[in-house]
Every structure is written in structure tokens, then in C-alpha cells.
Amino acid sequence: RKYVYVGDTGEKDEEAALRIVGGYAPRMKAVFLHQVGEAWGRRDGVVNGVPVLYFKTYVGAAIKAVRHGCMDVEGLQRVVECAQREMLLLENQQGVCPQAIDELRHDIDIAQAFIFDRQPTSAAV
């Protein structure tokens, strides 16, 4: 059995994740860290053979989860559907950061393209 660590970059989650990977790398599948605050722009990497993956939206996390074998495409589709519903609600609320909506929309577009590329093609008869 392998484990996935999920946290954020706001407090000590990142430090804890790196310590865990340092001591238990063979038991870790991946580390997912939500980029918050001053942490924007961090790049994915590998520590002791374990992918350390940064994301801005939960759709972005789901895309990376599929690419790293932590989620299937059907799971990604469900995340996208939930995100689309949430985005409709967010667009009609005052005080919501437009950048957050743009990032969510961007990740939804990437996810939909990824899902489309994975769809089986029907053979011509």
C-alpha cells in the first residue's frame, strides 16, 4: 500500500510532507500541495523518487492525480462537473477574486481536453 499526502503551502504542511518523504519514500505515491499565499509559482518536482506536485485549484490537483496514477479519468470527470457547478455560483457572487475564477476556468479547459484525448475512438465499420 502506498500513501498520498495532501496539504498546502500556508503553514508547515510542506515541511511535514518533505520530512515524511525523506523517511518513508518507498511507502509514498505522491505529495499534493495547494499553493496559497506567497507560494504561487512553485514547480513540481521529485524528492527521493516521490512526485511533489503543486496545484492552484482542485481541478488542477485532479489532473495531476490522473497523470500520476492516483485517480482515474472518471474521477477527473466528476471533479470537473462539480467545478463547473461551483464556478456558476462563484461568477454570480460579489467579492470573489476574478483571478481565482480564471484559474478554475483554465484548469477546467485543460481537464476537458485531457478527458477528450483519453476517450476511446469508435472503429469505422
Short mmCIF file of C-alpha atoms in Angstrom, two decimals:
data_model
loop_
_atom_site.label_atom_id
_atom_site.label_comp_id
_atom_site.label_asym_id
_atom_site.label_seq_id
_atom_site.Cartn_x
_atom_site.Cartn_y
_atom_site.Cartn_z
CA ARG A 1 0.00 0.00 0.00
CA LYS A 2 1.22 3.50 -0.89
CA TYR A 3 0.05 6.78 0.57
CA VAL A 4 -0.75 10.22 -0.83
CA TYR A 5 -0.08 13.30 1.27
CA VAL A 6 -2.31 16.33 0.68
CA GLY A 7 -1.67 19.70 2.29
CA ASP A 8 -0.98 23.31 1.48
CA THR A 9 1.93 25.71 1.44
CA GLY A 10 0.46 28.05 4.05
CA GLU A 11 1.85 26.66 7.29
CA LYS A 12 4.01 23.61 7.96
CA ASP A 13 2.36 21.09 5.61
CA GLU A 14 5.10 21.37 3.02
CA GLU A 15 7.82 20.86 5.62
CA ALA A 16 5.95 17.88 7.09
CA ALA A 17 5.49 16.35 3.62
CA LEU A 18 9.20 16.61 2.85
CA ARG A 19 10.08 15.01 6.17
CA ILE A 20 7.67 12.15 5.52
CA VAL A 21 9.08 11.66 2.02
CA GLY A 22 12.58 11.75 3.49
CA GLY A 23 11.83 8.89 5.84
CA TYR A 24 9.14 6.89 4.09
CA ALA A 25 9.63 7.42 0.35
CA PRO A 26 9.01 3.75 -0.58
CA ARG A 27 5.54 3.97 1.01
CA MET A 28 4.56 7.26 -0.68
CA LYS A 29 2.75 7.54 -4.01
CA ALA A 30 2.78 11.35 -4.24
CA VAL A 31 2.59 14.64 -2.36
CA PHE A 32 -0.01 17.24 -3.38
CA LEU A 33 0.37 20.78 -2.04
CA HIS A 34 -2.16 23.53 -2.63
CA GLN A 35 -0.34 26.78 -3.42
CA VAL A 36 -1.58 29.52 -1.09
CA GLY A 37 -0.31 32.92 -0.04
CA GLU A 38 3.24 33.70 -1.15
CA ALA A 39 3.78 30.22 -2.61
CA TRP A 40 2.48 30.96 -6.14
CA GLY A 41 4.65 29.66 -8.91
CA ARG A 42 6.29 26.70 -7.20
CA ARG A 43 7.27 23.96 -9.60
CA ASP A 44 6.55 20.25 -9.37
CA GLY A 45 9.49 18.05 -8.58
CA VAL A 46 10.60 14.70 -7.28
CA VAL A 47 12.03 14.11 -3.81
CA ASN A 48 13.52 10.69 -3.06
CA GLY A 49 11.62 9.29 -6.04
CA VAL A 50 8.26 10.71 -4.89
CA PRO A 51 6.44 13.29 -7.04
CA VAL A 52 5.83 16.56 -5.16
CA LEU A 53 3.01 18.28 -7.02
CA TYR A 54 1.77 21.83 -6.52
CA PHE A 55 -1.70 22.96 -7.55
CA LYS A 56 -3.82 26.12 -7.52
CA THR A 57 -7.27 24.56 -7.99
CA TYR A 58 -8.75 21.20 -7.09
CA VAL A 59 -9.25 20.56 -10.81
CA GLY A 60 -5.51 21.10 -11.30
CA ALA A 61 -4.85 18.62 -8.50
CA ALA A 62 -7.17 16.09 -10.12
CA ILE A 63 -5.39 16.39 -13.48
CA LYS A 64 -2.06 15.71 -11.78
CA ALA A 65 -3.61 12.86 -9.80
CA VAL A 66 -4.67 11.15 -13.04
CA ARG A 67 -1.27 11.69 -14.64
CA HIS A 68 0.43 10.11 -11.62
CA GLY A 69 -1.92 7.15 -11.24
CA CYS A 70 -3.71 8.39 -8.12
CA MET A 71 -7.11 8.85 -9.79
CA ASP A 72 -8.85 7.54 -12.89
CA VAL A 73 -10.29 9.62 -15.72
CA GLU A 74 -13.85 9.05 -14.47
CA GLY A 75 -12.86 10.64 -11.16
CA LEU A 76 -11.43 13.61 -13.03
CA GLN A 77 -14.70 13.95 -14.95
CA ARG A 78 -16.65 14.07 -11.66
CA VAL A 79 -14.32 16.75 -10.30
CA VAL A 80 -14.78 18.82 -13.47
CA GLU A 81 -18.58 18.53 -13.25
CA CYS A 82 -18.52 19.74 -9.62
CA ALA A 83 -16.16 22.57 -10.53
CA GLN A 84 -18.41 23.73 -13.35
CA ARG A 85 -21.38 23.92 -10.98
CA GLU A 86 -19.30 25.78 -8.40
CA MET A 87 -17.97 28.20 -10.99
CA LEU A 88 -21.52 29.19 -11.98
CA LEU A 89 -22.22 30.04 -8.35
CA LEU A 90 -18.95 31.92 -7.89
CA GLU A 91 -19.43 34.04 -11.00
CA ASN A 92 -22.63 35.46 -9.50
CA GLN A 93 -21.15 36.32 -6.11
CA GLN A 94 -19.64 39.65 -5.19
CA GLY A 95 -16.21 39.71 -3.63
CA VAL A 96 -14.92 36.60 -5.39
CA CYS A 97 -11.43 37.06 -6.79
CA PRO A 98 -11.65 37.17 -10.62
CA GLN A 99 -8.21 35.56 -10.83
CA ALA A 100 -9.48 32.53 -8.90
CA ILE A 101 -12.35 32.11 -11.37
CA ASP A 102 -9.97 32.48 -14.31
CA GLU A 103 -7.62 29.83 -12.85
CA LEU A 104 -10.51 27.45 -12.27
CA ARG A 105 -11.82 28.02 -15.81
CA HIS A 106 -8.31 27.44 -17.20
CA ASP A 107 -7.90 24.16 -15.31
CA ILE A 108 -11.38 23.01 -16.37
CA ASP A 109 -10.42 23.64 -20.01
CA ILE A 110 -7.20 21.63 -19.59
CA ALA A 111 -9.08 18.81 -17.86
CA GLN A 112 -11.74 18.64 -20.56
CA ALA A 113 -9.08 18.44 -23.27
CA PHE A 114 -7.30 15.73 -21.28
CA ILE A 115 -10.54 13.76 -20.87
CA PHE A 116 -11.40 14.17 -24.57
CA ASP A 117 -7.96 12.90 -25.59
CA ARG A 118 -8.50 9.81 -23.41
CA GLN A 119 -11.90 8.90 -24.88
CA PRO A 120 -11.85 5.68 -26.86
CA THR A 121 -12.42 6.19 -30.54
CA SER A 122 -15.02 4.08 -32.26
CA ALA A 123 -13.74 2.00 -35.12
CA ALA A 124 -15.17 2.72 -38.55
CA VAL A 125 -17.38 -0.07 -39.84
#
